[in-house]
GROMACS .gro file of C-alpha atoms in nm:
model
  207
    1UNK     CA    1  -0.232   5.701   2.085
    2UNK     CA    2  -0.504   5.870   2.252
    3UNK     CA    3  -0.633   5.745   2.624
    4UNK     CA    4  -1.038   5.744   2.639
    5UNK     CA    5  -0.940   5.532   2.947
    6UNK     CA    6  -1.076   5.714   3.289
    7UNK     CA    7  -1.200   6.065   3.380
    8UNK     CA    8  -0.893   6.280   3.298
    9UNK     CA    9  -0.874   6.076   2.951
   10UNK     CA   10  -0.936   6.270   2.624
   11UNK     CA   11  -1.211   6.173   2.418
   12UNK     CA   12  -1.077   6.307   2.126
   13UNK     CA   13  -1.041   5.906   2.004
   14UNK     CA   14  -1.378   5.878   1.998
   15UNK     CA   15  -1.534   5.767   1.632
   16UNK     CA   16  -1.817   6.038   1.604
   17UNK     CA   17  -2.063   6.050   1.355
   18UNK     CA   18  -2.086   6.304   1.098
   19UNK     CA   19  -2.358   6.138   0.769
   20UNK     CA   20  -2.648   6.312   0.843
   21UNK     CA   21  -2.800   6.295   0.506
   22UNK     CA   22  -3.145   6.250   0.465
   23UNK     CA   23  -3.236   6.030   0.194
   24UNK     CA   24  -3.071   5.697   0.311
   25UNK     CA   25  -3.109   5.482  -0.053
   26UNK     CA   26  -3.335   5.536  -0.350
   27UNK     CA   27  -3.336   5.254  -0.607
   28UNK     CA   28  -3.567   5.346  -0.878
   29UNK     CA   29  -3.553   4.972  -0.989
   30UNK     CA   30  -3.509   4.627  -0.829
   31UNK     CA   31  -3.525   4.309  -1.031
   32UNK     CA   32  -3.589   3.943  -0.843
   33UNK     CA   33  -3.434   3.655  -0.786
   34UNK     CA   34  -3.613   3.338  -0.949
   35UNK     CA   35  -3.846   3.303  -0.582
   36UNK     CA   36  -3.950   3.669  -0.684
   37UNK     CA   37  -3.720   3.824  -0.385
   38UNK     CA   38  -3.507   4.169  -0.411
   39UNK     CA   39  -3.183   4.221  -0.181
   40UNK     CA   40  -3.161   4.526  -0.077
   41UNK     CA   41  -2.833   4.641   0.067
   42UNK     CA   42  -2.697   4.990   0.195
   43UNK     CA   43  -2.542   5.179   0.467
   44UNK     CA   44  -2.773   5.352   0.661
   45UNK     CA   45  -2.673   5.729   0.719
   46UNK     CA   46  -2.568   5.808   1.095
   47UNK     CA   47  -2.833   6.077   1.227
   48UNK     CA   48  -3.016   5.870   1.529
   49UNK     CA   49  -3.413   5.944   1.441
   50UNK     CA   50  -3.699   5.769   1.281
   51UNK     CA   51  -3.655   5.635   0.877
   52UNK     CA   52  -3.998   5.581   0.643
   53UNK     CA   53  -3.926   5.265   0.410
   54UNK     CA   54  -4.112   5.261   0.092
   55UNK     CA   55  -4.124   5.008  -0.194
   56UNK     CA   56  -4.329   5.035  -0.458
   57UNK     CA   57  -4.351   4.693  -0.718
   58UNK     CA   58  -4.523   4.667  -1.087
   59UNK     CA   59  -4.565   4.386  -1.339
   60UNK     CA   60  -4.545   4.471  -1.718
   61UNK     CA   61  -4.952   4.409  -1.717
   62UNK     CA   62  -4.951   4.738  -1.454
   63UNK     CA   63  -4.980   4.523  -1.089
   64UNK     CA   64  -4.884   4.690  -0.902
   65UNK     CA   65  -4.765   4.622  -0.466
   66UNK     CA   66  -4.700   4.827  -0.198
   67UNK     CA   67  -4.588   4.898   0.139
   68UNK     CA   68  -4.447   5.127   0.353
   69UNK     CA   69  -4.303   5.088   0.716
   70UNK     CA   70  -4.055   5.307   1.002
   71UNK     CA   71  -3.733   5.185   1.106
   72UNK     CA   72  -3.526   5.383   1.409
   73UNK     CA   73  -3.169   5.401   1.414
   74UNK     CA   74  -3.046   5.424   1.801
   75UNK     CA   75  -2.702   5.314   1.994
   76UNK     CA   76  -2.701   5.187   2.323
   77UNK     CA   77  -2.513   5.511   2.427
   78UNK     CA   78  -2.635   5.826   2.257
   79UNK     CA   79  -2.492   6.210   2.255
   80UNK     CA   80  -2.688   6.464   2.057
   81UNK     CA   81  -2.572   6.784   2.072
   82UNK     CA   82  -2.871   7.069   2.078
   83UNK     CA   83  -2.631   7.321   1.820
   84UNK     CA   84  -2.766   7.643   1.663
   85UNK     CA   85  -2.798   7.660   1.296
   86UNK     CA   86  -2.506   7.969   1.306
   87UNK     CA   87  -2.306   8.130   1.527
   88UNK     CA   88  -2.219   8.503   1.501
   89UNK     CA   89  -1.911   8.683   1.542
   90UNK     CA   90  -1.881   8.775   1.963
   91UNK     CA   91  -2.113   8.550   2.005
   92UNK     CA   92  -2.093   8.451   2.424
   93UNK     CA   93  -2.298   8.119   2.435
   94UNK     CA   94  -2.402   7.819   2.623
   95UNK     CA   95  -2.327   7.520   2.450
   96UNK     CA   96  -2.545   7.185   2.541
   97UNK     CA   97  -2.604   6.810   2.449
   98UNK     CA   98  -2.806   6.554   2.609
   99UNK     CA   99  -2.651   6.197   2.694
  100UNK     CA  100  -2.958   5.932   2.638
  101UNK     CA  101  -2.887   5.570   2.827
  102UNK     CA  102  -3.094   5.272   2.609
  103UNK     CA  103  -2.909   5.020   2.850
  104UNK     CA  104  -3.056   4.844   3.134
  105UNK     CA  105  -2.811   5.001   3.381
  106UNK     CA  106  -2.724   5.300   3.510
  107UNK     CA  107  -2.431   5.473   3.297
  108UNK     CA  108  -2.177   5.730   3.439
  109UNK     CA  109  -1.936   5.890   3.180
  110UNK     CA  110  -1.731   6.184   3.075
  111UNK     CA  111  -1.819   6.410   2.755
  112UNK     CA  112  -1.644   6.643   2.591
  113UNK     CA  113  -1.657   6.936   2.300
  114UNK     CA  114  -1.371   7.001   2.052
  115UNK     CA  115  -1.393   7.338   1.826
  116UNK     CA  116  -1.202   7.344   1.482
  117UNK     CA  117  -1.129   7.614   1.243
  118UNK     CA  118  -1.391   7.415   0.923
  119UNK     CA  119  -1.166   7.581   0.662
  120UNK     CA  120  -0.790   7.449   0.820
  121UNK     CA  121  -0.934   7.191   1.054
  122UNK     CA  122  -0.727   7.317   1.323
  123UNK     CA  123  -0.873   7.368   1.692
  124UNK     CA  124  -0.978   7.656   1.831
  125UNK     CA  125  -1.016   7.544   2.165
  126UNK     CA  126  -0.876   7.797   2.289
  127UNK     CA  127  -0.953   8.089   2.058
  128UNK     CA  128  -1.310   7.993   2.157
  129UNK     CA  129  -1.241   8.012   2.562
  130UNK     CA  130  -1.354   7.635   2.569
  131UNK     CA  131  -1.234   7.556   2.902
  132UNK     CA  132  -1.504   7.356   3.045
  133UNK     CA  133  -1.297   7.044   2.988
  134UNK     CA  134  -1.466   6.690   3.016
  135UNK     CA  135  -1.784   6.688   3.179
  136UNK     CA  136  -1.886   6.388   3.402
  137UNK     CA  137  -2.271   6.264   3.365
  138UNK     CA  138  -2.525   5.997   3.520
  139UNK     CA  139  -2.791   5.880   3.318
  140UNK     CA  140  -3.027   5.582   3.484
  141UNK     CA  141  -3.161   5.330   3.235
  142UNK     CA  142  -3.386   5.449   3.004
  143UNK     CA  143  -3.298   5.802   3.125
  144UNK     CA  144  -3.078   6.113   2.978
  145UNK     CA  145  -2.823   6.366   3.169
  146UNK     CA  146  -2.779   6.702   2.998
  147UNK     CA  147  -2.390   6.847   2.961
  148UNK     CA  148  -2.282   7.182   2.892
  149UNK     CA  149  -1.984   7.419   2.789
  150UNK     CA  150  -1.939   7.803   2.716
  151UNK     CA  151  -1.761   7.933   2.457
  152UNK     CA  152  -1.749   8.245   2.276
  153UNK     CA  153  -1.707   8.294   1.895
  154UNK     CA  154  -1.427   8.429   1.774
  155UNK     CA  155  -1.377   8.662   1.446
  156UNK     CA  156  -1.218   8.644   1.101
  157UNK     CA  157  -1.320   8.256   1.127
  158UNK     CA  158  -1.631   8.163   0.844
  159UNK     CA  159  -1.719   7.837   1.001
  160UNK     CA  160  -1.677   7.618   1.345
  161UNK     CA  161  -1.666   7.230   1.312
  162UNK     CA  162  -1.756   7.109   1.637
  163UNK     CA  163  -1.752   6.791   1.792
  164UNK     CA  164  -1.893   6.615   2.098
  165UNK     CA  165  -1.782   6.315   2.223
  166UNK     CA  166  -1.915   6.099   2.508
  167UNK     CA  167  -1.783   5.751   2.659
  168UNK     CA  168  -1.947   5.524   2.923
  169UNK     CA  169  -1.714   5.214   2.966
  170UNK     CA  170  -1.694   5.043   2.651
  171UNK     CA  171  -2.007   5.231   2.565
  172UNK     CA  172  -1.941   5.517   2.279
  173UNK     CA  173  -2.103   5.777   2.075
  174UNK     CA  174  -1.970   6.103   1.879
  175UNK     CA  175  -2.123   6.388   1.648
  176UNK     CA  176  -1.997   6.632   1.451
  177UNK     CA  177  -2.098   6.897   1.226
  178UNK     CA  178  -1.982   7.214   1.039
  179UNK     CA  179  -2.185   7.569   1.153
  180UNK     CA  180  -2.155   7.902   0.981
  181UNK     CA  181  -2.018   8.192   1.120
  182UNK     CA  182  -2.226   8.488   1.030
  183UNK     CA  183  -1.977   8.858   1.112
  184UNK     CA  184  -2.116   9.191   1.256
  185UNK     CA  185  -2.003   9.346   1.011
  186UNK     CA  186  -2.313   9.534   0.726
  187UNK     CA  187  -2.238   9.598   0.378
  188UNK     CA  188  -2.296   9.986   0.343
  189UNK     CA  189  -2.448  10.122  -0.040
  190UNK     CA  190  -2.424  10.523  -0.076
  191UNK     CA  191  -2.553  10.709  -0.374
  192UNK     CA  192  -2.552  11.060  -0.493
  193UNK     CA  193  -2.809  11.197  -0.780
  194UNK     CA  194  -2.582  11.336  -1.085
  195UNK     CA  195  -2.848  11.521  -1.289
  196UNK     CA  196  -2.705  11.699  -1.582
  197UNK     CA  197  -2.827  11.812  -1.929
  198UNK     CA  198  -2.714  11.778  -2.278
  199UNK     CA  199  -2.389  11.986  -2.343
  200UNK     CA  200  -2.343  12.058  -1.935
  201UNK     CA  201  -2.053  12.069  -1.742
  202UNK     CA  202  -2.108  11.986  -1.355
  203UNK     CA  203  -1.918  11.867  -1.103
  204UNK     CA  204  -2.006  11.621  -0.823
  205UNK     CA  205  -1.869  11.573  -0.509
  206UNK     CA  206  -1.893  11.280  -0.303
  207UNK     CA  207  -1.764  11.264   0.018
   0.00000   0.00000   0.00000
């Protein structure tokens, strides 16, 4: 049982999204119902942006109808985090997410960043120095507050699953997300010429 209640609650009980792909249905054929209608049902994916909706219909005799329209996908309470596309090894970093407020009030909140190992699942809070905690923000209506941790990346891990977390009364919203973890280390290729000739002996050394 995990508190979200108050501002020294975790937030680690908060649902967060993590279906971000980007195709949300494809249906290469619909048939109608006898007053020529299609039902059309599917779960949307959970990234919060913009969706294009096209259908495309055709009769045997090649009529054909179309359309084509935008649909947004939005909560009332939003956290996006703004997360690079990999971290490296030693990596000392600033780590940010905006908190957008659709309501018609003003919303104050906590937020809050877990780290886990992507491979074990376990956290690395503290193998990444995430002390920061919960943050508290204020977003007026309509408006968005910006919250912010540092970490640093640790090594010998491949990839970081992170997840924010932010809660606003009964309002919630979560993301997370797996990023690589590129190392320091280069791969190194040496050669050394061996010329010889038919019926030689030579020796080579390579140090």
């Amino acid at each position: 049982n995990i508190s979200t209640d108050g501002r020294t609650g975790s937030l680690e009980g908060v649902q967060a999204r993590s279906n971000f792909n980007e195709t949300a249905f494809f249906y290469p054929e619909l048939l109608t119902n006898a007053d020529g209608d299609v039902i059309i049902a599917f779960t949307i994916p959970e990234a919060l942006t913009k969706w294009k909706v096209m259908g495309l219909a055709t009769t045997k005799d090649l009529k054909f109808g179309q359309f084509e329209k935008t649909l947004v996908t939005q909560k009332d309470l939003m956290i996006v985090p703004n997360a690079p596309r990999f971290f490296r090894e030693n990596d000392k970093i600033t780590f940010t997410a905006k908190v957008s407020n659709l309501t018609e009030k003003e919303m104050t909140g906590n937020a809050q960043l877990f780290l886990f190992d992507a491979s074990t699942e376990k956290p690395i809070d503290d193998l990444c120095k995430n002390t920061g905690g919960i943050k508290t923000f204020t977003a007026s209506k309509g408006q968005s507050a910006q919250v912010s941790w540092s970490i640093e990346i640790p090594e010998d891990v491949s990839a970081i699953k992170y997840k924010v977390a932010a809660k606003s009364g009964n309002f919630t919203d979560g993301e997370e997300m797996v990023i690589p973890v590129l190392n320091n280390r280069m791969l190194v290729t040496e050669t050394l010429p061996s010329p010889i000739r038919s019926h030689q002996t030579k020796e080579f050394t390579f140090e």
